[in-house]
Coordinates of C-alpha atoms in Angstrom, one line a residue:
M1 CA -6.7 -26.2 36.6
Q2 CA -6.3 -25.3 33.1
R3 CA -6.8 -27.8 29.9
I4 CA -3.4 -29.5 29.4
V5 CA -2.1 -29.2 25.6
F6 CA 0.8 -31.2 23.9
F7 CA 2.5 -28.3 21.9
S8 CA 5.6 -30.4 20.7
K9 CA 8.5 -32.6 21.9
D10 CA 10.7 -29.8 22.1
D11 CA 8.4 -27.0 24.0
L12 CA 9.6 -25.8 27.2
A13 CA 5.8 -26.1 28.6
S14 CA 6.2 -30.2 29.3
Y15 CA 7.4 -29.6 32.5
P16 CA 4.4 -27.9 33.8
M17 CA 1.8 -29.7 31.8
M18 CA 3.2 -32.8 33.5
N19 CA 2.7 -31.7 37.2
N20 CA -1.3 -31.3 35.6
I21 CA -1.3 -34.7 34.0
N22 CA -0.2 -36.0 37.2
E23 CA -2.8 -34.6 39.4
Y24 CA -5.1 -35.0 35.9
L25 CA -4.9 -38.7 36.6
E26 CA -4.0 -39.0 40.5
N27 CA -7.4 -37.6 40.9
D28 CA -9.6 -39.6 38.7
N29 CA -10.2 -36.3 36.8
Y30 CA -11.2 -38.8 34.1
K31 CA -14.4 -40.7 35.7
K32 CA -15.8 -37.0 36.6
S33 CA -16.1 -35.3 33.5
S34 CA -18.6 -35.4 30.9
Q35 CA -17.6 -36.8 27.5
T36 CA -17.7 -33.9 25.8
I37 CA -15.6 -32.7 22.7
N38 CA -12.9 -31.1 24.9
Y39 CA -13.0 -33.8 27.9
I40 CA -12.2 -36.5 24.3
L41 CA -9.5 -33.9 23.1
E42 CA -7.7 -33.3 26.2
L43 CA -7.3 -37.1 27.0
H44 CA -6.0 -37.2 23.3
H45 CA -3.5 -34.7 24.0
I46 CA -2.5 -36.5 27.7
C47 CA -1.9 -39.9 25.1
E48 CA 0.8 -37.1 22.9
Y49 CA 2.3 -36.8 26.1
I50 CA 2.8 -40.1 27.3
D51 CA 3.5 -41.4 23.6
N52 CA 6.7 -39.2 23.6
G53 CA 8.1 -40.4 26.4
F54 CA 7.4 -37.8 28.9
L55 CA 6.6 -39.3 32.4
H56 CA 6.1 -37.5 35.4
Q57 CA 9.1 -37.7 38.4
S58 CA 7.3 -39.1 41.0
W59 CA 6.2 -41.7 38.9
N60 CA 7.7 -45.5 39.8
D61 CA 7.3 -48.5 37.7
A62 CA 4.0 -49.7 38.9
K63 CA 2.5 -46.0 38.2
I64 CA 3.8 -46.0 34.5
Q65 CA 2.7 -49.5 33.7
Q66 CA -0.9 -48.2 35.3
Y67 CA -1.0 -45.1 33.4
K68 CA 0.0 -46.8 29.8
A69 CA -2.6 -49.1 30.1
L70 CA -5.0 -45.9 31.0
V71 CA -4.0 -44.4 27.8
K72 CA -5.0 -47.6 25.8
D73 CA -8.3 -46.8 27.5
F74 CA -8.5 -42.9 26.3
K75 CA -7.5 -43.9 22.8
R76 CA -10.1 -45.9 22.4
D77 CA -12.9 -43.6 24.2
I78 CA -11.3 -40.8 21.5
N79 CA -11.8 -43.4 18.4
L80 CA -15.3 -44.5 19.7
Y81 CA -16.7 -40.7 20.4
Y82 CA -15.3 -39.9 17.0
N83 CA -16.9 -42.8 15.0
T84 CA -20.5 -41.8 16.6
L85 CA -20.4 -38.3 15.6
S86 CA -23.3 -36.7 13.2
P87 CA -22.2 -33.7 10.8
Q88 CA -24.9 -31.9 13.0
Q89 CA -23.1 -32.5 16.1
I90 CA -20.1 -31.4 14.9
V91 CA -21.8 -27.5 13.6
D92 CA -23.5 -27.5 16.9
F93 CA -19.9 -27.6 19.1
Y94 CA -17.6 -26.4 17.0
D95 CA -17.2 -23.1 18.3
D96 CA -17.0 -24.3 21.2
I97 CA -13.9 -26.5 21.2
D98 CA -10.5 -25.1 23.1
F99 CA -8.8 -22.7 21.0
N100 CA -5.7 -25.2 21.9
Y101 CA -7.9 -27.9 20.6
S102 CA -9.3 -26.9 17.3
E103 CA -5.9 -28.0 15.3
S104 CA -5.9 -31.7 16.9
F105 CA -9.9 -32.0 16.7
W106 CA -9.3 -31.5 12.3
L107 CA -6.1 -34.3 12.7
L108 CA -8.2 -36.5 14.5
I109 CA -11.4 -36.0 11.7
N110 CA -8.4 -36.8 9.4
R111 CA -7.1 -39.5 11.0
F112 CA -10.4 -41.5 11.5
K113 CA -12.0 -40.2 8.1
I114 CA -14.8 -38.4 9.9
Y115 CA -14.9 -36.5 6.7
K116 CA -16.5 -38.7 4.8
K117 CA -19.4 -38.6 6.6
I118 CA -19.3 -34.7 6.2
Q119 CA -21.6 -33.2 3.0
S120 CA -20.2 -30.0 1.4
D121 CA -23.0 -27.5 2.5
I122 CA -21.7 -28.8 6.1
L123 CA -18.4 -27.7 5.5
K124 CA -19.6 -24.6 4.5
Q125 CA -21.4 -24.0 7.4
L126 CA -18.0 -24.5 9.3
F127 CA -16.4 -22.1 7.3
K128 CA -18.7 -19.4 8.6
K129 CA -18.0 -20.1 12.1
D130 CA -16.3 -17.8 14.2
R131 CA -13.8 -20.3 15.7
F132 CA -12.7 -21.3 12.0
N133 CA -9.2 -21.5 10.4
I134 CA -8.5 -22.5 7.5
D135 CA -5.1 -23.9 8.8
D136 CA -6.3 -26.7 10.9
I137 CA -7.9 -28.1 7.8
L138 CA -4.5 -27.1 5.7
Y139 CA -2.6 -29.8 7.6
C140 CA -5.2 -32.5 7.0
S141 CA -4.2 -34.4 3.7
N142 CA -6.7 -36.8 3.4
V143 CA -9.5 -34.0 4.1
V144 CA -7.6 -31.3 1.6
L145 CA -8.2 -33.6 -1.3
F146 CA -11.9 -35.0 -0.4
F147 CA -12.8 -31.5 -0.3
E148 CA -10.6 -30.1 -3.2
A149 CA -13.1 -27.6 -4.6
E150 CA -14.6 -26.3 -1.4
I151 CA -11.3 -25.5 -0.1
R152 CA -10.0 -24.1 -3.1
D153 CA -13.4 -21.3 -3.5
Y154 CA -12.7 -21.1 0.1
L155 CA -9.1 -19.9 -0.4
L156 CA -10.0 -18.2 -3.4
S157 CA -12.7 -15.9 -1.6
A158 CA -10.9 -15.7 2.0
E159 CA -9.4 -12.2 2.6
D160 CA -6.6 -13.4 4.9
T161 CA -5.2 -16.1 1.5
A162 CA -2.5 -14.2 0.4
E163 CA -1.3 -13.6 4.5
N164 CA -1.4 -17.6 5.0
L165 CA 0.8 -18.4 1.6
L166 CA 2.9 -15.7 2.3
N167 CA 3.5 -16.7 6.1
Y168 CA 3.8 -20.1 4.9
Y169 CA 5.9 -20.4 1.6
E170 CA 8.2 -16.8 1.9
A171 CA 8.6 -16.3 5.8
V172 CA 11.2 -17.4 7.8
H173 CA 9.9 -19.6 11.2
D174 CA 12.3 -20.0 14.1
R175 CA 11.4 -24.3 14.0
E176 CA 10.3 -26.6 11.3
R177 CA 7.3 -26.0 9.9
K178 CA 4.4 -28.0 9.8
E179 CA 3.8 -29.2 6.5
K180 CA 0.7 -27.8 5.0
F181 CA -1.5 -29.4 1.8
F182 CA -2.8 -27.0 -0.7
P183 CA -5.3 -27.9 -3.2
K184 CA -3.5 -29.0 -6.5
S185 CA -6.4 -27.1 -8.0
F186 CA -5.3 -24.2 -6.4
T187 CA -2.7 -22.9 -9.0
I188 CA 0.0 -20.6 -9.4
I189 CA -2.2 -18.7 -11.5
D190 CA -4.5 -18.6 -9.0
K191 CA -2.3 -17.7 -6.0
E192 CA -0.9 -14.6 -7.9
N193 CA -4.1 -13.3 -8.0
V194 CA -4.8 -13.8 -4.6
I195 CA -1.8 -11.3 -3.9
N196 CA -2.6 -9.0 -6.3
R197 CA -6.0 -8.8 -4.9
Y198 CA -4.5 -8.4 -1.5
L199 CA -2.3 -5.5 -2.8
D200 CA -5.5 -3.8 -3.9
S201 CA -7.3 -4.0 -0.6
S202 CA -7.2 -1.4 1.8
N203 CA -6.5 -3.6 4.5
V204 CA -3.0 -4.8 4.2
N205 CA -0.1 -5.0 6.6
L206 CA 3.7 -4.1 5.4
N207 CA 5.3 -7.1 7.0
Y208 CA 3.7 -9.0 4.4
I209 CA 4.1 -6.5 1.7
R210 CA 7.5 -6.6 2.1
L211 CA 7.5 -10.4 1.7
I212 CA 6.2 -10.2 -1.9
E213 CA 8.7 -7.9 -2.8
K214 CA 11.5 -9.8 -1.8
N215 CA 10.0 -12.9 -3.0
K216 CA 12.4 -15.6 -5.1
D217 CA 10.3 -18.0 -7.2
T218 CA 9.7 -21.5 -6.1
E219 CA 7.4 -24.0 -7.6
S220 CA 4.9 -23.3 -5.1
V221 CA 4.5 -19.4 -5.3
K222 CA 6.0 -17.1 -8.6
I223 CA 5.3 -13.6 -8.8
S224 CA 5.6 -11.7 -12.0
D225 CA 7.8 -8.8 -12.7
K226 CA 4.7 -6.6 -12.7
T227 CA 3.5 -7.6 -9.5
R228 CA 6.2 -7.2 -7.4
L229 CA 6.9 -3.9 -8.5
K230 CA 3.5 -3.1 -7.6
A231 CA 4.5 -4.8 -4.3
K232 CA 7.8 -2.5 -4.3
R233 CA 6.0 0.8 -4.8
L234 CA 3.5 0.3 -2.1
S235 CA 5.8 -1.1 0.6
K236 CA 7.8 2.3 -0.2
K237 CA 4.0 4.3 0.3
L238 CA 3.7 2.6 3.1
N239 CA 7.2 2.9 4.7
D240 CA 7.5 6.6 3.7
E241 CA 3.7 7.3 5.7
F242 CA 5.6 5.3 8.8
L243 CA 8.5 7.4 8.7
E244 CA 6.6 10.8 8.6
S245 CA 4.7 9.2 12.0
E246 CA 5.5 10.0 15.7
N247 CA 6.5 6.5 16.4
V248 CA 10.1 6.7 14.7
T249 CA 13.4 6.8 16.6
V250 CA 16.3 9.3 14.5
V251 CA 19.8 8.3 15.3
R252 CA 22.4 10.6 14.1
R253 CA 26.0 9.5 13.4
G254 CA 28.8 11.4 12.0
V255 CA 32.6 10.8 11.4
C256 CA 34.8 13.8 11.2
L257 CA 38.4 14.7 11.2
S258 CA 40.5 16.4 13.6
K259 CA 43.3 18.8 13.6
D260 CA 44.8 19.2 16.9
Q261 CA 43.0 15.6 18.4
E262 CA 46.1 13.8 19.9
E263 CA 43.9 10.3 20.3
V264 CA 44.1 8.4 16.9
V265 CA 40.2 7.9 17.0
K266 CA 38.0 8.9 20.0
V267 CA 34.2 8.2 20.1
I268 CA 32.3 11.9 21.1
V269 CA 28.1 11.8 22.1
Q270 CA 26.9 15.5 21.8
D271 CA 23.2 16.8 21.7
G272 CA 21.7 12.6 21.1
R273 CA 24.5 12.3 18.4
Q274 CA 27.5 10.0 18.2
I275 CA 30.5 11.2 16.2
T276 CA 33.6 9.4 15.9
S277 CA 36.2 11.7 15.6
Y278 CA 39.9 10.7 13.6
S279 CA 43.4 12.7 14.4
E280 CA 44.7 14.4 11.0
K281 CA 47.9 15.3 13.0
R282 CA 48.6 11.5 14.0
L283 CA 47.4 9.9 10.3
L284 CA 49.9 12.8 8.8
Q285 CA 53.1 10.9 11.3
K286 CA 53.4 8.1 8.6
T287 CA 52.3 9.1 5.4
D288 CA 53.7 6.1 3.0
K289 CA 51.8 4.3 1.2
I290 CA 51.8 0.9 3.0
T291 CA 51.0 2.6 6.3
L292 CA 47.7 4.7 4.5
F293 CA 46.6 1.5 3.0
K294 CA 47.1 -0.8 6.7
N295 CA 45.3 2.5 8.1
F296 CA 42.2 1.0 6.9
K297 CA 42.6 -2.5 9.3
T298 CA 44.7 -0.5 12.1
V299 CA 42.8 2.6 12.5
F300 CA 39.5 2.0 10.9
G301 CA 38.8 -1.2 12.1
L302 CA 37.6 -2.9 9.1
I303 CA 39.2 -6.0 10.0
D304 CA 39.0 -7.2 13.8
F305 CA 40.9 -9.3 16.6
K306 CA 40.4 -12.7 14.8
G307 CA 41.3 -11.6 11.1
C308 CA 37.6 -11.2 10.2
I309 CA 35.7 -8.5 8.8
D310 CA 33.8 -6.7 11.3
L311 CA 31.0 -5.2 9.7
V312 CA 29.5 -9.0 9.0
S313 CA 26.2 -9.6 10.7
K314 CA 26.5 -11.4 14.0
S315 CA 23.8 -13.5 15.8
G316 CA 24.9 -11.7 19.1
Q317 CA 24.4 -8.3 17.2
I318 CA 20.8 -9.2 17.0
D319 CA 18.2 -8.7 19.6
T320 CA 14.8 -11.2 20.0
L321 CA 13.0 -9.0 19.3
E322 CA 14.8 -8.8 15.3
K323 CA 14.4 -12.3 15.4
I324 CA 11.1 -13.2 15.9
L325 CA 9.9 -10.3 13.4
M326 CA 8.4 -11.7 10.4
R327 CA 11.2 -11.5 7.1
S328 CA 11.7 -13.6 4.2
K329 CA 13.7 -16.8 4.3
N330 CA 15.3 -15.5 1.4
E331 CA 16.7 -11.7 2.7
F332 CA 19.5 -11.1 4.8
L333 CA 18.3 -10.2 7.9
I334 CA 19.6 -6.3 8.5
S335 CA 19.9 -5.9 11.7
A336 CA 19.7 -2.4 13.9
Y337 CA 23.4 -3.4 14.7
F338 CA 24.3 -4.4 11.1
Y339 CA 23.1 -1.1 9.7
D340 CA 24.7 1.3 12.1
K341 CA 28.0 -0.4 11.6
S342 CA 27.2 -0.5 7.7
L343 CA 26.3 3.4 8.2
I344 CA 29.3 4.4 10.1
S345 CA 31.9 2.2 7.9
R346 CA 30.5 4.4 5.1
L347 CA 31.2 7.7 6.8
K348 CA 34.9 6.7 7.6
F349 CA 35.3 5.5 4.1
E350 CA 34.4 9.0 3.1
A351 CA 36.5 11.3 5.8
Y352 CA 39.3 9.3 4.7
K353 CA 38.8 9.7 1.2
I354 CA 38.9 13.2 1.9
F355 CA 42.3 12.6 4.1
L356 CA 43.8 11.1 1.3
E357 CA 42.8 13.5 -1.3
A358 CA 44.2 16.6 0.6
I359 CA 47.4 14.6 0.6
D360 CA 47.2 14.1 -3.4
L361 CA 46.2 10.5 -3.3
K362 CA 43.9 8.3 -4.4
S363 CA 41.5 5.2 -2.8
E364 CA 42.3 3.6 -6.4
D365 CA 46.2 4.4 -6.4
L366 CA 46.6 3.0 -3.0
L367 CA 44.5 -0.2 -3.9
Q368 CA 46.7 -0.5 -6.9
Y369 CA 50.2 -0.2 -5.0
Y370 CA 49.5 -2.2 -2.2
V371 CA 48.4 -5.3 -4.3
N372 CA 51.2 -5.1 -7.3
D373 CA 53.9 -3.7 -5.6
Y374 CA 53.7 -4.3 -1.7
I375 CA 51.9 -8.0 -1.7
N376 CA 53.8 -9.0 -4.7
N377 CA 57.4 -8.1 -3.4
K378 CA 56.9 -9.4 0.3
Y379 CA 54.8 -12.6 -1.3
K380 CA 57.6 -13.4 -3.4
A381 CA 55.9 -16.4 -5.2
A382 CA 52.7 -14.0 -5.5
S383 CA 52.1 -12.3 -9.1
F384 CA 48.8 -10.3 -8.8
R385 CA 47.3 -8.0 -11.1
L386 CA 45.0 -5.2 -10.3
Y387 CA 44.4 -2.1 -12.6
I388 CA 41.9 0.6 -11.4
P389 CA 41.4 3.3 -13.9
T390 CA 41.2 6.6 -12.3
L391 CA 40.0 8.5 -15.5
S392 CA 37.7 11.4 -15.3
G393 CA 34.6 9.3 -16.6
T394 CA 31.4 9.4 -15.5
T395 CA 30.5 6.7 -12.1
L396 CA 28.7 4.9 -14.1
E397 CA 31.7 3.9 -16.8
K398 CA 34.2 4.0 -13.2
I399 CA 31.6 0.9 -12.0
R400 CA 31.6 -1.1 -15.3
L401 CA 35.4 -1.0 -15.1
L402 CA 35.8 -2.1 -11.7
V403 CA 33.9 -4.5 -11.4
P404 CA 35.3 -6.7 -13.8
E405 CA 38.5 -6.0 -11.8
F406 CA 36.8 -7.3 -8.4
E407 CA 36.1 -10.4 -9.8
S408 CA 39.5 -11.0 -11.7
L409 CA 41.3 -10.4 -8.8
I410 CA 39.1 -12.9 -6.9
E411 CA 39.9 -15.5 -9.7
Q412 CA 43.7 -14.7 -9.4
Y413 CA 43.7 -15.7 -6.1
K414 CA 41.8 -19.3 -6.6
L415 CA 44.6 -19.8 -9.1
F416 CA 46.9 -18.7 -6.7
V417 CA 45.8 -21.3 -3.9
Q418 CA 45.2 -24.3 -6.0
D419 CA 48.1 -24.1 -8.6
G420 CA 51.0 -22.2 -6.8
S421 CA 50.8 -19.5 -9.5
I422 CA 48.3 -17.6 -11.7
D423 CA 48.5 -18.6 -15.3
F424 CA 46.4 -15.8 -17.0
E425 CA 46.1 -17.2 -20.3
L426 CA 44.0 -20.0 -18.3
L427 CA 41.9 -16.8 -16.5
Q428 CA 41.4 -15.3 -20.1
V429 CA 39.6 -18.6 -20.9
T430 CA 37.8 -18.8 -17.7
T431 CA 33.7 -18.0 -18.6
K432 CA 32.5 -19.0 -14.7
T433 CA 32.8 -16.9 -11.9
S434 CA 33.6 -18.1 -8.8
G435 CA 30.8 -17.8 -5.9
F436 CA 32.6 -16.5 -2.8
E437 CA 32.2 -19.9 -0.9
K438 CA 34.4 -21.7 -3.4
I439 CA 37.3 -19.4 -2.9
P440 CA 39.8 -21.9 -0.8
S441 CA 42.4 -20.5 1.9
L442 CA 45.7 -21.8 1.9
I443 CA 45.4 -22.9 5.2
K444 CA 43.0 -26.0 5.2
K445 CA 42.2 -25.5 9.1
K446 CA 41.2 -21.7 9.3
Y447 CA 37.9 -20.9 10.7
V448 CA 36.6 -22.9 13.5
Y449 CA 32.3 -22.8 13.7
P450 CA 30.1 -24.3 16.8
K451 CA 28.8 -27.9 16.0
G452 CA 25.8 -29.9 17.3
D453 CA 23.6 -29.8 19.8
E454 CA 26.3 -30.2 23.1
Y455 CA 27.4 -26.7 21.9
L456 CA 24.1 -25.1 21.5
S457 CA 23.4 -26.3 25.3
L458 CA 27.0 -25.3 26.5
S459 CA 26.3 -21.8 24.6
Y460 CA 22.6 -21.2 25.9
N461 CA 23.5 -22.3 29.6
F462 CA 27.0 -20.7 30.5
F463 CA 26.8 -17.1 28.0
T464 CA 23.1 -16.2 28.3
K465 CA 20.8 -14.4 30.7
T466 CA 18.3 -16.6 30.4
S467 CA 20.2 -19.6 31.2
F468 CA 18.1 -21.8 33.7
L469 CA 21.3 -21.7 36.1
F470 CA 21.5 -17.6 35.4
D471 CA 20.2 -16.0 38.6
Y472 CA 18.8 -12.6 37.0
K473 CA 17.6 -10.9 40.3
K474 CA 20.9 -12.1 42.4
Y475 CA 23.5 -11.3 39.2
G476 CA 22.2 -9.4 36.6
K477 CA 23.2 -6.5 37.4
K478 CA 27.1 -7.5 37.7
Y479 CA 27.6 -10.0 35.8
R480 CA 26.1 -10.7 31.8
C481 CA 26.3 -14.8 31.7
F482 CA 26.4 -18.0 34.1
Y483 CA 30.1 -18.6 33.4
Q484 CA 30.9 -15.5 34.4
I485 CA 29.6 -16.2 37.8
I486 CA 31.3 -19.3 38.5
V487 CA 34.9 -17.9 37.2
S488 CA 34.3 -14.6 39.6
E489 CA 32.2 -16.1 42.6
N490 CA 32.7 -19.1 45.1
I491 CA 29.5 -21.1 44.8
T492 CA 28.6 -24.7 45.5
L493 CA 26.0 -26.8 44.8
D494 CA 23.7 -25.7 47.6
D495 CA 23.0 -22.2 46.3
F496 CA 20.9 -23.5 43.6
E497 CA 17.1 -25.4 43.5
D498 CA 16.8 -28.5 43.4
H499 CA 15.7 -28.5 39.8
Q500 CA 18.6 -26.6 38.8
R501 CA 21.0 -28.6 40.8
K502 CA 20.5 -32.0 38.7
H503 CA 20.4 -29.4 35.5
L504 CA 23.6 -28.5 36.7
Q505 CA 24.6 -32.5 38.0
R506 CA 24.8 -32.8 34.0
F507 CA 27.6 -30.8 33.0
I508 CA 29.3 -32.1 36.1
D509 CA 29.3 -35.3 35.1
A510 CA 30.3 -34.6 31.7
Q511 CA 33.4 -32.8 33.2
Y512 CA 32.7 -29.1 31.9
L513 CA 32.7 -28.1 35.6
K514 CA 34.1 -30.0 38.2
I515 CA 34.0 -29.6 42.5
D516 CA 37.1 -28.5 44.0
Q517 CA 38.4 -28.6 47.1
N518 CA 36.4 -26.0 48.9
N519 CA 33.1 -27.5 47.0
F520 CA 32.9 -24.5 45.1
I521 CA 32.3 -25.4 41.0
K522 CA 34.7 -24.6 38.7
P523 CA 35.3 -24.8 35.1
V524 CA 37.4 -28.0 34.4
S525 CA 39.0 -26.0 31.6
E526 CA 38.7 -22.4 31.2
N527 CA 40.2 -22.6 28.0
F528 CA 37.5 -24.6 26.5
F529 CA 35.0 -21.7 27.8
I530 CA 37.1 -19.3 26.3
V531 CA 36.7 -20.9 22.8
I532 CA 32.6 -21.4 23.3
G533 CA 32.5 -17.7 24.5
I534 CA 34.2 -16.1 21.2
L535 CA 32.1 -18.3 19.4
H536 CA 28.8 -17.4 20.9
T537 CA 29.9 -13.9 20.4
H538 CA 31.4 -14.2 17.0
D539 CA 29.9 -17.3 15.2
V540 CA 33.6 -18.1 14.4
L541 CA 37.1 -17.5 15.3
N542 CA 39.8 -17.7 13.3
Y543 CA 42.5 -20.8 14.4
W544 CA 45.7 -19.3 13.5
Y545 CA 45.2 -15.8 15.7
F546 CA 45.0 -17.9 18.9
P547 CA 47.9 -19.4 21.1
V548 CA 49.1 -22.5 21.1
N549 CA 47.4 -23.5 24.3
I550 CA 44.0 -22.5 22.9
R551 CA 44.5 -23.8 19.7
S552 CA 45.3 -27.5 21.8
E553 CA 41.7 -27.4 23.4
I554 CA 40.1 -26.4 19.9
D555 CA 41.5 -29.8 18.2
K556 CA 40.2 -31.3 21.2
M557 CA 36.9 -29.6 20.7
E558 CA 36.7 -31.1 17.3
Q559 CA 37.4 -34.8 18.1
Q560 CA 34.2 -33.7 20.8
Q561 CA 32.2 -32.7 17.5
I562 CA 31.7 -29.5 19.3
I563 CA 33.3 -27.6 16.3
S564 CA 34.2 -28.0 12.9
F565 CA 36.8 -26.1 10.7
S566 CA 36.8 -24.6 7.2
G567 CA 39.6 -24.0 4.4
A568 CA 37.8 -21.0 2.7
L569 CA 39.3 -17.5 2.1
F570 CA 36.0 -15.7 3.3
S571 CA 33.9 -17.2 6.7
K572 CA 30.4 -17.9 6.2
A573 CA 29.5 -14.5 8.0
E574 CA 31.9 -12.9 5.4
Q575 CA 30.3 -14.7 1.9
D576 CA 26.7 -13.5 2.8
Y577 CA 28.2 -10.3 3.5
F578 CA 30.0 -9.8 0.1
N579 CA 26.5 -11.8 -1.8
F580 CA 24.5 -9.6 0.0
Y581 CA 26.1 -6.6 -2.0
L582 CA 27.0 -7.8 -5.4
N583 CA 25.2 -10.7 -6.0
N584 CA 21.5 -12.1 -6.3
R585 CA 22.0 -14.2 -3.2
F586 CA 19.6 -12.5 -1.2
S587 CA 16.1 -10.9 -2.2
N588 CA 17.1 -7.3 -0.5
G589 CA 20.3 -7.5 -1.7
L590 CA 22.3 -4.4 -3.5
W591 CA 22.7 -6.8 -6.1
L592 CA 25.6 -4.8 -7.2
R593 CA 27.5 -6.9 -9.6
N594 CA 24.4 -8.5 -11.6
K595 CA 22.8 -4.6 -11.9
Y596 CA 25.7 -3.3 -13.6
V597 CA 26.8 -6.1 -15.5
H598 CA 23.5 -6.3 -17.1
A599 CA 22.8 -2.7 -17.3
T600 CA 19.5 -2.6 -15.0
N601 CA 21.5 -0.5 -12.3
S602 CA 19.6 3.2 -11.6
H603 CA 20.7 6.2 -13.1
D604 CA 20.8 8.4 -10.5
G605 CA 23.5 9.9 -10.1
E606 CA 23.9 10.0 -6.2
E607 CA 23.3 6.3 -6.5
Q608 CA 25.7 5.3 -8.6
K609 CA 28.5 7.1 -6.6
N610 CA 27.0 5.4 -3.0
D611 CA 27.2 2.1 -4.6
Y612 CA 30.9 3.1 -6.3
D613 CA 32.1 4.3 -2.8
I614 CA 30.5 0.3 -1.7
L615 CA 32.0 -1.5 -4.8
L616 CA 35.8 0.2 -3.6
K617 CA 34.9 -0.4 0.1
L618 CA 34.5 -4.0 -0.9
L619 CA 37.8 -4.3 -2.5
V620 CA 39.5 -2.9 -0.1
L621 CA 38.2 -5.8 2.4
L622 CA 39.1 -8.6 -0.4
V623 CA 42.8 -7.4 -0.5
L624 CA 42.7 -7.4 3.1
K625 CA 41.3 -11.0 3.4
I626 CA 43.8 -11.6 0.6
E627 CA 47.0 -10.7 2.4
E628 CA 45.8 -11.8 6.3
D629 CA 45.9 -15.2 4.6
L630 CA 48.9 -15.1 2.7
N631 CA 50.3 -14.0 6.3
I632 CA 48.7 -16.6 8.0
S633 CA 50.1 -19.5 5.3
A634 CA 53.6 -17.6 5.6
N635 CA 54.1 -17.4 9.5
R636 CA 52.1 -20.2 10.8
F637 CA 54.8 -22.9 11.3

């Protein structure tokens, strides 16, 4: 039988491990084994399960009391064993410690204060052992404090220290990290020296180089501009080498304007290329400025069916591999799907610019007209001002005029929401720019977000292929999730195995599901699951884009604490989207606002042109979001 290992209270391994514990205790295995270090550590892991409230389903009250008493005996044996250990014994058996037990071994050394018996030369012998991992010690605050000088010296000399530091301080983790205790004498300077040595070594990993490049200084790790530039250059070199290798998949995307195409838009796939084709003939049918601007939403799809920017990053469009790949906790996750959408939108925007120029219009003129004339006339209280000079100067000059206009329009809308009008004198004396998260909406109850563990459970069990309730072998080719099965098929409790039935019963008891008159399992409220499904796919929904019956369900869900509301102009994903391009919120962002305001931008003409087009697209998105907010406010009652 495999050894019993306690990973965490939330680990899914608890179910099979409790079966192993039951077998271990029922067969009195603890009486049959000699007291080796692995035997003692296995007892410790059994105690961890029982102490954390895990009980086998077959145990009655008498068994539970019997085994809890046995755990007390195990703890006494563990204590006695550790307190009789000699330093030489530790050296002798160290490489025999089971891989899954090495961390526990040191945690018990820490707990029972056995480290006081270990001399410096013994610790240095352990440093050289094949099974030694410095992480096991770094989780032990007392051990680190006692051997501060020795551990600092080890960290300064070990080849993997830089990766250890970066993984702990810089990398994002999918679960709460366990605290490490680095020696206090291991200074900020020491850490940068270790990182610099890593950059100079021949055995580097591109993932860690990117973490250095994307580092944002904290009290724990600070990297100088020279070191960050060194990492950036090395990252580019290694990335270019990888792109020249055979392990690269080429993705081709294109956008074109067709003179004879009947459909407004269609996607053509040929020779491995995906081309989005727009009909010039259909676009030319209405060329008034209002329609031409609305095309950004209606034809080019910059805004989706729920009034949100479609180009943002959505959790449902990030695959599992992308979620687990190493990345900085400070960076914006650029998934393949997000990159693809960004690339296509850039091509669409460029194609539309060409179309507009062919009818003697510029995107800048269209924007200016739409704000100053159309929006201000349609929404009488509005008095927005937008001025985008189309001078024949350099791209750099145009950018430096565009950025202030972008910020001015944001601040104008903030004042309009707060005061009902725009005081331009007040705007002139305002020195601070507002973050995107601080721009309010005219509607207090606008965006709907998922909330809490109950939502996570519903979302996972009903809308993922990995759900405990989804029979992938039987339904995987026909349906995408368990919810689709229960609304499309007639299934009963007898169609499930015992362990699934118990899991399913929870959702019946909570009145999310019901057994109908034919004994079929059906949702109590389909509207409820429509909301859960949309949130699962899109992360957010706009309350006023849905009919009364759905809104009524959403209100009930707020009382159940399954969702929460927000009254901001931008959704959270939209805030991140604008911050990614404009501000220094993310370490891998473009920082366009900061670069051009502080004159740290590139002097490459092509890069500046690309930056200008991005800024223009962001301004279009801003105007669309402002109009969307004004429109909901005017028509929601």
